[in-house]
């Protein structure tokens, strides 16, 4: 076993995507001593690829809608207050991308408290016939953040260790990760291999491609339709994103077809408006890590082997109160944000801070262990 050479931290965070960086920032702001680890650098995974739009999720009533609504309001306030230099605020036009979404947009319009109005004439004249004749909602305020810029800014002054974590050791009340140790461990590893036997955590990686372009067409607001099209906080740069490719995995060893991705993005963008004199200046690709029930994940992880040993009848569907489960000590997972990682990160990081620093309970609806009983039943 490695002996720690470095003075102990309060928290070690594995993964420096938006969830890891925002957690590091929020915990450090609360006075905790934080170490951040990533095998590829800051915002090198899915987070670096994100268009990073801070947009409301157009969803029907329910748990997800409530959480996403709260997260969206908190995120707008968080980025515009703490990182205004990386945040561009513009109106946002959301156009439905299918008849089913059209119904959702219409009912969202009637229920939402988010300020919206009619599409201004100067925007209407830019839109294609398809876009203008489809249900849409024009929000007075939307935002897009510079994904890599904001992640780097969040972790300024925080100890960063560029390394791949191979295994997790808990000994004498501390987590030992190589030569680092801490009481608390946060797993913010997105769609990467899970590091623990937690197969019950229902996550899937969805590959995405976004491009930055220059164009002579003026884009007056953030547009979401078949893809998103928007100015960015980098002057003159327009972002178009993103594809949703459920078939490609970077872990398969197969090369990714970048030209096909680019063509798909430009073809989808052309359904919203005509972009003139396009020059592609950058490609970004990565995996979003989505949960099976679309809710994000924040909470403790069940030690499946220990629990199945204690309650073997879980395999036959016996109900056990989750408070009776054995959990990995002082270990919290933050994950499963799907295409809304930048919207959800400030909301999740705040609740993580309240849990670790103030002992406040996390909403059990977010628990990554919510998938455990159903998984256990399939183990017979
Ligand atoms: C193309 C695209 C566009 C998107 N657009 C938006 C958008 O407009 N708005 C929005 O809110 N969200 C958007 N998203 C979603 C958002 O990017 C994700 O929800 C977010 O990146 C998830 O962040 P994360 O920190 O959980 O994971 P990641 O960013 O994937 O970070 C996980 C990190 O963990 C590290 N790691 C994993 N295992 C180990 C290990 N063993 N040792 C060391 N390091 C490890 C990885 O290297 C990685 O850097 C988009 C995503 C993509 C791909």
mmCIF file of N, CA and C in Angstrom, residues 13 15-29 34-38 41-43 78 83 86 147-161:
data_model
loop_
_atom_site.group_PDB
_atom_site.id
_atom_site.type_symbol
_atom_site.label_atom_id
_atom_site.label_comp_id
_atom_site.label_asym_id
_atom_site.label_seq_id
_atom_site.Cartn_x
_atom_site.Cartn_y
_atom_site.Cartn_z
ATOM 1 N N UNK A 13 -11.364 14.894 -5.974
ATOM 2 C CA UNK A 13 -12.363 14.763 -7.044
ATOM 3 C C UNK A 13 -11.674 14.106 -8.227
ATOM 4 N N UNK A 15 -11.980 13.447 -12.089
ATOM 5 C CA UNK A 15 -12.703 13.920 -13.276
ATOM 6 C C UNK A 15 -12.780 15.435 -13.277
ATOM 7 N N UNK A 16 -12.162 16.044 -14.308
ATOM 8 C CA UNK A 16 -12.147 17.511 -14.393
ATOM 9 C C UNK A 16 -12.983 17.997 -15.569
ATOM 10 N N UNK A 17 -14.180 17.399 -15.722
ATOM 11 C CA UNK A 17 -15.178 17.946 -16.639
ATOM 12 C C UNK A 17 -15.937 19.042 -15.889
ATOM 13 N N UNK A 18 -17.068 19.482 -16.448
ATOM 14 C CA UNK A 18 -17.805 20.571 -15.793
ATOM 15 C C UNK A 18 -18.271 20.157 -14.396
ATOM 16 N N UNK A 19 -18.644 18.874 -14.213
ATOM 17 C CA UNK A 19 -19.094 18.469 -12.872
ATOM 18 C C UNK A 19 -17.955 18.491 -11.862
ATOM 19 N N UNK A 20 -16.777 17.976 -12.254
ATOM 20 C CA UNK A 20 -15.633 17.981 -11.348
ATOM 21 C C UNK A 20 -15.148 19.402 -11.078
ATOM 22 N N UNK A 21 -15.060 20.218 -12.127
ATOM 23 C CA UNK A 21 -14.541 21.590 -11.964
ATOM 24 C C UNK A 21 -15.492 22.441 -11.128
ATOM 25 N N UNK A 22 -16.791 22.330 -11.397
ATOM 26 C CA UNK A 22 -17.761 23.154 -10.677
ATOM 27 C C UNK A 22 -17.841 22.700 -9.211
ATOM 28 N N UNK A 23 -17.693 21.382 -8.976
ATOM 29 C CA UNK A 23 -17.679 20.880 -7.596
ATOM 30 C C UNK A 23 -16.437 21.388 -6.884
ATOM 31 N N UNK A 24 -15.284 21.331 -7.566
ATOM 32 C CA UNK A 24 -14.033 21.803 -6.958
ATOM 33 C C UNK A 24 -14.170 23.279 -6.585
ATOM 34 N N UNK A 25 -14.712 24.059 -7.507
ATOM 35 C CA UNK A 25 -14.885 25.507 -7.271
ATOM 36 C C UNK A 25 -15.792 25.749 -6.058
ATOM 37 N N UNK A 26 -16.925 25.063 -6.025
ATOM 38 C CA UNK A 26 -17.930 25.315 -4.987
ATOM 39 C C UNK A 26 -17.434 24.833 -3.618
ATOM 40 N N UNK A 27 -16.753 23.676 -3.600
ATOM 41 C CA UNK A 27 -16.221 23.165 -2.325
ATOM 42 C C UNK A 27 -15.083 24.054 -1.825
ATOM 43 N N UNK A 28 -14.222 24.526 -2.736
ATOM 44 C CA UNK A 28 -13.110 25.402 -2.335
ATOM 45 C C UNK A 28 -13.655 26.734 -1.818
ATOM 46 N N UNK A 29 -14.710 27.235 -2.455
ATOM 47 C CA UNK A 29 -15.335 28.486 -1.994
ATOM 48 C C UNK A 29 -15.858 28.326 -0.562
ATOM 49 N N UNK A 34 -9.167 21.029 -1.624
ATOM 50 C CA UNK A 34 -9.608 20.115 -2.685
ATOM 51 C C UNK A 34 -8.448 19.723 -3.603
ATOM 52 N N UNK A 35 -8.388 18.434 -3.976
ATOM 53 C CA UNK A 35 -7.470 17.978 -5.034
ATOM 54 C C UNK A 35 -8.315 17.490 -6.203
ATOM 55 N N UNK A 36 -7.915 17.861 -7.405
ATOM 56 C CA UNK A 36 -8.658 17.483 -8.612
ATOM 57 C C UNK A 36 -7.732 16.651 -9.505
ATOM 58 N N UNK A 37 -8.263 15.510 -9.986
ATOM 59 C CA UNK A 37 -7.451 14.596 -10.810
ATOM 60 C C UNK A 37 -8.135 14.384 -12.154
ATOM 61 N N UNK A 38 -7.366 14.388 -13.233
ATOM 62 C CA UNK A 38 -7.922 13.955 -14.526
ATOM 63 C C UNK A 38 -6.795 13.383 -15.388
ATOM 64 N N UNK A 41 -6.521 16.095 -18.579
ATOM 65 C CA UNK A 41 -6.463 17.558 -18.425
ATOM 66 C C UNK A 41 -7.835 18.130 -18.092
ATOM 67 N N UNK A 42 -7.899 19.464 -18.019
ATOM 68 C CA UNK A 42 -9.149 20.136 -17.635
ATOM 69 C C UNK A 42 -10.084 20.181 -18.853
ATOM 70 N N UNK A 43 -11.328 19.807 -18.654
ATOM 71 C CA UNK A 43 -12.372 19.855 -19.698
ATOM 72 C C UNK A 43 -11.917 19.187 -20.989
ATOM 73 N N UNK A 78 -25.488 31.836 -11.696
ATOM 74 C CA UNK A 78 -24.120 31.418 -11.347
ATOM 75 C C UNK A 78 -23.100 31.903 -12.391
ATOM 76 N N UNK A 83 -18.730 34.198 -13.595
ATOM 77 C CA UNK A 83 -17.855 34.062 -14.761
ATOM 78 C C UNK A 83 -18.395 34.854 -15.965
ATOM 79 N N UNK A 86 -16.812 34.698 -19.473
ATOM 80 C CA UNK A 86 -16.964 33.486 -20.299
ATOM 81 C C UNK A 86 -18.429 33.230 -20.663
ATOM 82 N N UNK A 147 -17.021 26.704 -22.783
ATOM 83 C CA UNK A 147 -16.903 25.489 -21.962
ATOM 84 C C UNK A 147 -15.495 25.337 -21.373
ATOM 85 N N UNK A 148 -14.495 25.403 -22.227
ATOM 86 C CA UNK A 148 -13.134 25.172 -21.726
ATOM 87 C C UNK A 148 -12.668 26.347 -20.871
ATOM 88 N N UNK A 149 -13.013 27.574 -21.304
ATOM 89 C CA UNK A 149 -12.599 28.766 -20.546
ATOM 90 C C UNK A 149 -13.156 28.749 -19.133
ATOM 91 N N UNK A 150 -14.440 28.433 -19.007
ATOM 92 C CA UNK A 150 -15.070 28.490 -17.686
ATOM 93 C C UNK A 150 -14.528 27.375 -16.775
ATOM 94 N N UNK A 151 -14.277 26.191 -17.341
ATOM 95 C CA UNK A 151 -13.740 25.095 -16.513
ATOM 96 C C UNK A 151 -12.343 25.458 -16.000
ATOM 97 N N UNK A 152 -11.508 26.010 -16.872
ATOM 98 C CA UNK A 152 -10.163 26.413 -16.438
ATOM 99 C C UNK A 152 -10.253 27.489 -15.362
ATOM 100 N N UNK A 153 -11.147 28.463 -15.555
ATOM 101 C CA UNK A 153 -11.264 29.558 -14.579
ATOM 102 C C UNK A 153 -11.740 29.031 -13.221
ATOM 103 N N UNK A 154 -12.632 28.048 -13.241
ATOM 104 C CA UNK A 154 -13.161 27.508 -11.977
ATOM 105 C C UNK A 154 -12.089 26.872 -11.115
ATOM 106 N N UNK A 155 -11.085 26.281 -11.750
ATOM 107 C CA UNK A 155 -10.117 25.505 -10.960
ATOM 108 C C UNK A 155 -8.794 26.249 -10.752
ATOM 109 N N UNK A 156 -8.784 27.522 -11.059
ATOM 110 C CA UNK A 156 -7.590 28.326 -10.792
ATOM 111 C C UNK A 156 -7.284 28.280 -9.294
ATOM 112 N N UNK A 157 -6.067 27.957 -8.941
ATOM 113 C CA UNK A 157 -5.680 27.931 -7.518
ATOM 114 C C UNK A 157 -5.990 26.605 -6.833
ATOM 115 N N UNK A 158 -6.627 25.672 -7.543
ATOM 116 C CA UNK A 158 -6.934 24.353 -6.949
ATOM 117 C C UNK A 158 -5.856 23.360 -7.398
ATOM 118 N N UNK A 159 -5.396 22.498 -6.481
ATOM 119 C CA UNK A 159 -4.333 21.539 -6.836
ATOM 120 C C UNK A 159 -4.854 20.548 -7.867
ATOM 121 N N UNK A 160 -4.170 20.492 -9.021
ATOM 122 C CA UNK A 160 -4.605 19.598 -10.094
ATOM 123 C C UNK A 160 -3.528 18.548 -10.361
ATOM 124 N N UNK A 161 -3.950 17.290 -10.458
ATOM 125 C CA UNK A 161 -3.013 16.181 -10.683
ATOM 126 C C UNK A 161 -3.388 15.480 -11.994
#
